[in-house]
Amino acid sequence: MKKHDGGRPAPRPYLYRNADSERCGTCSERQNTIRHLTAKPRRGFFFRLINIFILLVTLTAITGCITNDDFADTPTDNFEALWKTLDEHYCFFTQKGIDWNEVHTRYARQFDASMTESQQFEVMARMLSELRDGHVNLYTAFNTSRYWSWHEDYPKNYSDSLERIYLKTDYLIASGLDYTILDDNVGYIRCESFQNGIGTGNLDRILLYLQACRGIIIDVRNNGGGNITNAEILASRFTNEPLTVGYMQHKTGPGHNDFSAMERQTLRPGKGIRWQKPVVVLANRSVFSAANEFVKYMKCCPQATVVGDRTGGGAGLPFSGELPNGWGVRFSACPMYDKDKNLTEFGIDPDHKVSLADSDFRQGRDTIIEFARRLLR
């Protein structure tokens, strides 16, 4: 058998899937990765023809570099297939200071032919947690691995019981957005997820309803993500001109630092009613993935301010693969950056850091919402 990477047995080919939708264990988003990266969305991030060409070359390189030898459906080969998939396609090794070869050495010795499926899953899940990435998941018929520390190790800075106090019972609902007018003439929009589509007509109706308000609050705390296009549609109502909101890269080879040049992301003004008054976005550590991108976009909008805690991050568009035993694996493959080319995988800082105070909570007050209301007076 051929050798590779320091004398370990070379793997045999296995199925690599990057055109199927997978469900992310942290943000409940479904994405067809190739379609998302290559298709022209209804509005927004348009690539020049040369960038599309580069992207197609990139995708060819990604899918064509793992078809040499075969993996068998054994505990050891399943481990090797998982490790090699991440080795060649995961995008944050350098930024996180991870020695993936050392990780291989530690975990390979834990595998043998007598392992049960649950034992294999347990060890593989522990290995994937070394990546400290909420977009990395292992899917089986009996469990899904997930990494939660990106938000569990931090204060919640959110209470659904307080949210009900502010929304009351007569709030309106459209396109998955809950909205109302608070008693000081401030509009409040609660956005729990970007999973479902946001209709442009619904957005027009919402903004018309709030038009007399002095400003609005958009609360995306605990929003675990969804479809980036939906985040873009909402953010596009808060700019009157195209804005550079960030950059993206793609893997161009199996090396840990094999990436394309940065490709610009542009937020274009949305069709329909656009908001011309101040807007405050509320964030916490449970803002992840597409919601993280939404905060990134809004920080570039001229009248927007972000209040609360640092977001949870999740700035790597995921690809998916399959192991010889049929288990699915999902991982970050395309890093994204803010307008200053800073990586947003580790979260985005607010303009005003505000925490939920226990004294306010006992009085039925949300400290973060109240701070935003003061900004809008």
C-alpha positions as a Python dict, from the first residue, in 0.01 Angstrom:
ca = {
    (1, 'M'): (0, 0, 0),
    (2, 'K'): (124, 348, -80),
    (3, 'K'): (244, 577, 198),
    (4, 'H'): (168, 941, 256),
    (5, 'D'): (217, 1210, 521),
    (6, 'G'): (491, 1061, 734),
    (7, 'G'): (442, 697, 643),
    (8, 'R'): (74, 644, 724),
    (9, 'P'): (-109, 407, 485),
    (10, 'A'): (-246, 596, 186),
    (11, 'P'): (-626, 606, 168),
    (12, 'R'): (-832, 457, -111),
    (13, 'P'): (-1101, 665, -282),
    (14, 'Y'): (-1417, 746, -95),
    (15, 'L'): (-1727, 942, -185),
    (16, 'Y'): (-1696, 1318, -143),
    (17, 'R'): (-2024, 1504, -171),
    (18, 'N'): (-2048, 1879, -204),
    (19, 'A'): (-2375, 1911, -393),
    (20, 'D'): (-2614, 1768, -134),
    (21, 'S'): (-2792, 1970, 132),
    (22, 'E'): (-2701, 1891, 492),
    (23, 'R'): (-2851, 2012, 817),
    (24, 'C'): (-2609, 2199, 1041),
    (25, 'G'): (-2628, 2090, 1404),
    (26, 'T'): (-2568, 2443, 1529),
    (27, 'C'): (-2750, 2681, 1300),
    (28, 'S'): (-3024, 2463, 1146),
    (29, 'E'): (-2931, 2584, 801),
    (30, 'R'): (-2956, 2388, 478),
    (31, 'Q'): (-2717, 2483, 201),
    (32, 'N'): (-2638, 2339, -138),
    (33, 'T'): (-2279, 2457, -134),
    (34, 'I'): (-2194, 2450, -504),
    (35, 'R'): (-2526, 2610, -593),
    (36, 'H'): (-2480, 2875, -326),
    (37, 'L'): (-2133, 2966, -442),
    (38, 'T'): (-2190, 2958, -816),
    (39, 'A'): (-2552, 3054, -875),
    (40, 'K'): (-2652, 3414, -926),
    (41, 'P'): (-2872, 3519, -634),
    (42, 'R'): (-3180, 3731, -684),
    (43, 'R'): (-2981, 4037, -580),
    (44, 'G'): (-2655, 4121, -409),
    (45, 'F'): (-2320, 3951, -441),
    (46, 'F'): (-2245, 3955, -813),
    (47, 'F'): (-1905, 3828, -919),
    (48, 'R'): (-1728, 3950, -1229),
    (49, 'L'): (-1684, 3692, -1505),
    (50, 'I'): (-1319, 3648, -1415),
    (51, 'N'): (-1413, 3571, -1055),
    (52, 'I'): (-1670, 3316, -1171),
    (53, 'F'): (-1400, 3152, -1381),
    (54, 'I'): (-1163, 3142, -1082),
    (55, 'L'): (-1441, 2998, -867),
    (56, 'L'): (-1517, 2719, -1114),
    (57, 'V'): (-1148, 2632, -1130),
    (58, 'T'): (-1142, 2632, -751),
    (59, 'L'): (-1437, 2395, -723),
    (60, 'T'): (-1276, 2161, -976),
    (61, 'A'): (-962, 2155, -765),
    (62, 'I'): (-1160, 2088, -448),
    (63, 'T'): (-1353, 1794, -587),
    (64, 'G'): (-1073, 1650, -800),
    (65, 'C'): (-792, 1613, -547),
    (66, 'I'): (-922, 1313, -349),
    (67, 'T'): (-985, 1043, -609),
    (68, 'N'): (-654, 855, -598),
    (69, 'D'): (-696, 549, -374),
    (70, 'D'): (-977, 371, -195),
    (71, 'F'): (-1097, 362, 166),
    (72, 'A'): (-1259, 49, 306),
    (73, 'D'): (-1553, 47, 549),
    (74, 'T'): (-1348, -35, 860),
    (75, 'P'): (-1308, 167, 1180),
    (76, 'T'): (-952, 262, 1089),
    (77, 'D'): (-1029, 358, 730),
    (78, 'N'): (-1335, 557, 835),
    (79, 'F'): (-1112, 751, 1071),
    (80, 'E'): (-850, 806, 800),
    (81, 'A'): (-1119, 921, 553),
    (82, 'L'): (-1252, 1171, 805),
    (83, 'W'): (-910, 1302, 897),
    (84, 'K'): (-800, 1339, 534),
    (85, 'T'): (-1123, 1512, 429),
    (86, 'L'): (-1064, 1779, 690),
    (87, 'D'): (-690, 1792, 622),
    (88, 'E'): (-743, 1883, 257),
    (89, 'H'): (-1057, 2096, 275),
    (90, 'Y'): (-1104, 2258, 618),
    (91, 'C'): (-1013, 2627, 603),
    (92, 'F'): (-914, 2750, 952),
    (93, 'F'): (-617, 2539, 1061),
    (94, 'T'): (-370, 2827, 1047),
    (95, 'Q'): (-598, 3088, 1205),
    (96, 'K'): (-673, 2855, 1497),
    (97, 'G'): (-319, 2730, 1540),
    (98, 'I'): (-419, 2363, 1501),
    (99, 'D'): (-152, 2098, 1434),
    (100, 'W'): (-371, 1852, 1245),
    (101, 'N'): (-91, 1596, 1208),
    (102, 'E'): (-46, 1591, 1584),
    (103, 'V'): (-422, 1544, 1621),
    (104, 'H'): (-396, 1245, 1386),
    (105, 'T'): (-123, 1089, 1599),
    (106, 'R'): (-327, 1118, 1917),
    (107, 'Y'): (-654, 984, 1779),
    (108, 'A'): (-529, 716, 1536),
    (109, 'R'): (-401, 503, 1822),
    (110, 'Q'): (-755, 490, 1965),
    (111, 'F'): (-894, 299, 1663),
    (112, 'D'): (-897, -76, 1611),
    (113, 'A'): (-1110, -330, 1424),
    (114, 'S'): (-1314, -426, 1732),
    (115, 'M'): (-1473, -84, 1782),
    (116, 'T'): (-1852, -50, 1781),
    (117, 'E'): (-2026, 225, 1585),
    (118, 'S'): (-2094, 424, 1900),
    (119, 'Q'): (-1727, 401, 2002),
    (120, 'Q'): (-1615, 517, 1659),
    (121, 'F'): (-1859, 807, 1674),
    (122, 'E'): (-1744, 912, 2020),
    (123, 'V'): (-1377, 927, 1925),
    (124, 'M'): (-1441, 1095, 1587),
    (125, 'A'): (-1663, 1355, 1753),
    (126, 'R'): (-1390, 1433, 2007),
    (127, 'M'): (-1140, 1474, 1723),
    (128, 'L'): (-1370, 1714, 1537),
    (129, 'S'): (-1415, 1921, 1853),
    (130, 'E'): (-1042, 2002, 1830),
    (131, 'L'): (-1140, 2236, 1544),
    (132, 'R'): (-1354, 2449, 1778),
    (133, 'D'): (-1600, 2516, 1498),
    (134, 'G'): (-1979, 2526, 1519),
    (135, 'H'): (-2001, 2447, 1147),
    (136, 'V'): (-1828, 2109, 1190),
    (137, 'N'): (-2064, 1815, 1236),
    (138, 'L'): (-2064, 1438, 1200),
    (139, 'Y'): (-2404, 1290, 1104),
    (140, 'T'): (-2515, 935, 1180),
    (141, 'A'): (-2852, 761, 1206),
    (142, 'F'): (-2824, 770, 1586),
    (143, 'N'): (-2653, 1101, 1669),
    (144, 'T'): (-2502, 1425, 1539),
    (145, 'S'): (-2179, 1565, 1677),
    (146, 'R'): (-2167, 1938, 1747),
    (147, 'Y'): (-1943, 2194, 1910),
    (148, 'W'): (-2132, 2429, 2141),
    (149, 'S'): (-1858, 2620, 2326),
    (150, 'W'): (-1876, 2907, 2076),
    (151, 'H'): (-2176, 3029, 2279),
    (152, 'E'): (-2212, 2810, 2591),
    (153, 'D'): (-1893, 2944, 2750),
    (154, 'Y'): (-2030, 3300, 2749),
    (155, 'P'): (-2315, 3495, 2912),
    (156, 'K'): (-2651, 3451, 2739),
    (157, 'N'): (-2743, 3823, 2735),
    (158, 'Y'): (-3091, 3725, 2627),
    (159, 'S'): (-3416, 3617, 2792),
    (160, 'D'): (-3721, 3492, 2607),
    (161, 'S'): (-3937, 3585, 2906),
    (162, 'L'): (-3823, 3947, 2875),
    (163, 'E'): (-3884, 3934, 2500),
    (164, 'R'): (-4248, 3845, 2564),
    (165, 'I'): (-4281, 4148, 2791),
    (166, 'Y'): (-4169, 4380, 2509),
    (167, 'L'): (-4362, 4207, 2230),
    (168, 'K'): (-4673, 4162, 2448),
    (169, 'T'): (-4948, 3963, 2273),
    (170, 'D'): (-5060, 4191, 1991),
    (171, 'Y'): (-4737, 4190, 1789),
    (172, 'L'): (-4747, 4124, 1415),
    (173, 'I'): (-4576, 3842, 1224),
    (174, 'A'): (-4454, 3836, 862),
    (175, 'S'): (-4181, 3632, 690),
    (176, 'G'): (-4073, 3490, 1025),
    (177, 'L'): (-4024, 3840, 1169),
    (178, 'D'): (-4213, 3947, 1483),
    (179, 'Y'): (-4262, 4323, 1501),
    (180, 'T'): (-4434, 4589, 1708),
    (181, 'I'): (-4408, 4954, 1814),
    (182, 'L'): (-4287, 5012, 2170),
    (183, 'D'): (-4450, 5275, 2389),
    (184, 'D'): (-4178, 5534, 2318),
    (185, 'N'): (-4243, 5518, 1942),
    (186, 'V'): (-3949, 5290, 1869),
    (187, 'G'): (-4005, 5002, 1629),
    (188, 'Y'): (-3895, 4656, 1740),
    (189, 'I'): (-3830, 4363, 1504),
    (190, 'R'): (-3742, 4021, 1640),
    (191, 'C'): (-3557, 3798, 1391),
    (192, 'E'): (-3502, 3450, 1535),
    (193, 'S'): (-3369, 3278, 1223),
    (194, 'F'): (-3270, 3331, 860),
    (195, 'Q'): (-3385, 2980, 772),
    (196, 'N'): (-3706, 3082, 596),
    (197, 'G'): (-3745, 3319, 302),
    (198, 'I'): (-3809, 3689, 361),
    (199, 'G'): (-4057, 3827, 109),
    (200, 'T'): (-3987, 4170, -36),
    (201, 'G'): (-4356, 4258, -20),
    (202, 'N'): (-4367, 4159, 346),
    (203, 'L'): (-4065, 4379, 418),
    (204, 'D'): (-4240, 4672, 250),
    (205, 'R'): (-4543, 4621, 472),
    (206, 'I'): (-4330, 4598, 786),
    (207, 'L'): (-4136, 4916, 711),
    (208, 'L'): (-4457, 5101, 618),
    (209, 'Y'): (-4609, 4998, 950),
    (210, 'L'): (-4303, 5132, 1134),
    (211, 'Q'): (-4258, 5446, 921),
    (212, 'A'): (-4370, 5687, 1195),
    (213, 'C'): (-4117, 5549, 1444),
    (214, 'R'): (-3809, 5755, 1531),
    (215, 'G'): (-3595, 5446, 1478),
    (216, 'I'): (-3611, 5068, 1490),
    (217, 'I'): (-3442, 4790, 1683),
    (218, 'I'): (-3362, 4463, 1504),
    (219, 'D'): (-3304, 4191, 1761),
    (220, 'V'): (-3106, 3897, 1620),
    (221, 'R'): (-2987, 3760, 1955),
    (222, 'N'): (-2992, 3378, 1957),
    (223, 'N'): (-3029, 3374, 1576),
    (224, 'G'): (-2827, 3067, 1476),
    (225, 'G'): (-2824, 3148, 1104),
    (226, 'G'): (-2989, 3000, 798),
    (227, 'N'): (-2972, 3122, 439),
    (228, 'I'): (-2724, 3404, 377),
    (229, 'T'): (-2946, 3538, 98),
    (230, 'N'): (-3219, 3610, 354),
    (231, 'A'): (-2973, 3801, 572),
    (232, 'E'): (-2869, 4000, 267),
    (233, 'I'): (-3230, 4079, 170),
    (234, 'L'): (-3302, 4225, 513),
    (235, 'A'): (-2977, 4423, 533),
    (236, 'S'): (-3027, 4565, 181),
    (237, 'R'): (-3315, 4782, 311),
    (238, 'F'): (-3069, 4993, 513),
    (239, 'T'): (-2843, 5133, 241),
    (240, 'N'): (-2905, 5360, -57),
    (241, 'E'): (-2583, 5277, -238),
    (242, 'P'): (-2368, 4968, -298),
    (243, 'L'): (-2144, 4891, -2),
    (244, 'T'): (-1834, 4676, 25),
    (245, 'V'): (-1925, 4462, 325),
    (246, 'G'): (-1652, 4199, 318),
    (247, 'Y'): (-1449, 3943, 129),
    (248, 'M'): (-1447, 3567, 68),
    (249, 'Q'): (-1185, 3308, -26),
    (250, 'H'): (-1202, 2953, -165),
    (251, 'K'): (-972, 2653, -131),
    (252, 'T'): (-759, 2601, -441),
    (253, 'G'): (-569, 2291, -331),
    (254, 'P'): (-515, 2040, -49),
    (255, 'G'): (-260, 2251, 142),
    (256, 'H'): (-376, 2424, 458),
    (257, 'N'): (-294, 2761, 306),
    (258, 'D'): (-406, 2698, -52),
    (259, 'F'): (-662, 2975, -105),
    (260, 'S'): (-780, 3200, -386),
    (261, 'A'): (-736, 3575, -373),
    (262, 'M'): (-1000, 3758, -171),
    (263, 'E'): (-1321, 3822, -362),
    (264, 'R'): (-1523, 4128, -274),
    (265, 'Q'): (-1875, 4102, -126),
    (266, 'T'): (-2105, 4391, -218),
    (267, 'L'): (-2436, 4471, -49),
    (268, 'R'): (-2664, 4645, -298),
    (269, 'P'): (-2970, 4855, -209),
    (270, 'G'): (-3285, 4647, -195),
    (271, 'K'): (-3582, 4709, -420),
    (272, 'G'): (-3881, 4855, -242),
    (273, 'I'): (-3895, 5066, 72),
    (274, 'R'): (-3561, 5143, 234),
    (275, 'W'): (-3528, 5267, 592),
    (276, 'Q'): (-3380, 5619, 623),
    (277, 'K'): (-3372, 5660, 1002),
    (278, 'P'): (-3143, 5515, 1271),
    (279, 'V'): (-3147, 5141, 1334),
    (280, 'V'): (-2993, 4948, 1624),
    (281, 'V'): (-2903, 4579, 1589),
    (282, 'L'): (-2892, 4367, 1906),
    (283, 'A'): (-2641, 4080, 1916),
    (284, 'N'): (-2505, 3817, 2155),
    (285, 'R'): (-2273, 3516, 2145),
    (286, 'S'): (-2550, 3298, 2000),
    (287, 'V'): (-2554, 3498, 1675),
    (288, 'F'): (-2395, 3257, 1428),
    (289, 'S'): (-2334, 3187, 1058),
    (290, 'A'): (-2580, 3382, 835),
    (291, 'A'): (-2680, 3595, 1134),
    (292, 'N'): (-2313, 3671, 1191),
    (293, 'E'): (-2299, 3786, 829),
    (294, 'F'): (-2608, 4003, 884),
    (295, 'V'): (-2432, 4186, 1168),
    (296, 'K'): (-2128, 4226, 942),
    (297, 'Y'): (-2345, 4384, 671),
    (298, 'M'): (-2527, 4614, 912),
    (299, 'K'): (-2204, 4748, 1061),
    (300, 'C'): (-2137, 4890, 713),
    (301, 'C'): (-2476, 5061, 680),
    (302, 'P'): (-2463, 5438, 745),
    (303, 'Q'): (-2728, 5469, 1017),
    (304, 'A'): (-2684, 5133, 1188),
    (305, 'T'): (-2535, 5067, 1533),
    (306, 'V'): (-2468, 4726, 1689),
    (307, 'V'): (-2536, 4684, 2062),
    (308, 'G'): (-2490, 4390, 2299),
    (309, 'D'): (-2218, 4125, 2300),
    (310, 'R'): (-1970, 3990, 2047),
    (311, 'T'): (-2132, 3752, 1797),
    (312, 'G'): (-2058, 3380, 1792),
    (313, 'G'): (-1888, 3379, 1450),
    (314, 'G'): (-1922, 3092, 1205),
    (315, 'A'): (-1760, 3260, 905),
    (316, 'G'): (-1678, 2955, 695),
    (317, 'L'): (-1922, 2845, 424),
    (318, 'P'): (-1958, 2469, 474),
    (319, 'F'): (-1900, 2178, 238),
    (320, 'S'): (-2016, 1822, 309),
    (321, 'G'): (-1869, 1477, 252),
    (322, 'E'): (-1949, 1111, 323),
    (323, 'L'): (-1742, 844, 493),
    (324, 'P'): (-1723, 482, 367),
    (325, 'N'): (-1979, 374, 630),
    (326, 'G'): (-2230, 632, 503),
    (327, 'W'): (-2187, 887, 783),
    (328, 'G'): (-2196, 1248, 670),
    (329, 'V'): (-1942, 1512, 765),
    (330, 'R'): (-1976, 1887, 734),
    (331, 'F'): (-1697, 2142, 768),
    (332, 'S'): (-1602, 2503, 701),
    (333, 'A'): (-1438, 2538, 361),
    (334, 'C'): (-1460, 2903, 249),
    (335, 'P'): (-1345, 3173, 494),
    (336, 'M'): (-1520, 3511, 502),
    (337, 'Y'): (-1390, 3849, 618),
    (338, 'D'): (-1524, 4193, 705),
    (339, 'K'): (-1472, 4507, 495),
    (340, 'D'): (-1130, 4559, 656),
    (341, 'K'): (-1030, 4201, 567),
    (342, 'N'): (-1049, 4082, 927),
    (343, 'L'): (-1162, 3720, 966),
    (344, 'T'): (-1508, 3700, 1125),
    (345, 'E'): (-1491, 3331, 1223),
    (346, 'F'): (-1432, 3433, 1586),
    (347, 'G'): (-1721, 3680, 1598),
    (348, 'I'): (-1783, 4051, 1548),
    (349, 'D'): (-1758, 4311, 1824),
    (350, 'P'): (-2055, 4543, 1884),
    (351, 'D'): (-2025, 4921, 1866),
    (352, 'H'): (-2151, 4932, 2227),
    (353, 'K'): (-2087, 4636, 2456),
    (354, 'V'): (-2385, 4599, 2690),
    (355, 'S'): (-2472, 4304, 2915),
    (356, 'L'): (-2805, 4199, 3059),
    (357, 'A'): (-2806, 4313, 3424),
    (358, 'D'): (-2959, 4096, 3696),
    (359, 'S'): (-3116, 4401, 3860),
    (360, 'D'): (-3294, 4492, 3536),
    (361, 'F'): (-3402, 4133, 3480),
    (362, 'R'): (-3570, 4120, 3821),
    (363, 'Q'): (-3766, 4431, 3724),
    (364, 'G'): (-3873, 4287, 3390),
    (365, 'R'): (-3636, 4510, 3191),
    (366, 'D'): (-3395, 4406, 2918),
    (367, 'T'): (-3079, 4614, 2969),
    (368, 'I'): (-2973, 4578, 2606),
    (369, 'I'): (-3310, 4682, 2463),
    (370, 'E'): (-3328, 4977, 2701),
    (371, 'F'): (-2980, 5093, 2596),
    (372, 'A'): (-3087, 5075, 2231),
    (373, 'R'): (-3400, 5278, 2305),
    (374, 'R'): (-3187, 5552, 2467),
    (375, 'L'): (-2968, 5564, 2155),
    (376, 'L'): (-3279, 5623, 1943),
    (377, 'R'): (-3417, 5915, 2150),
}
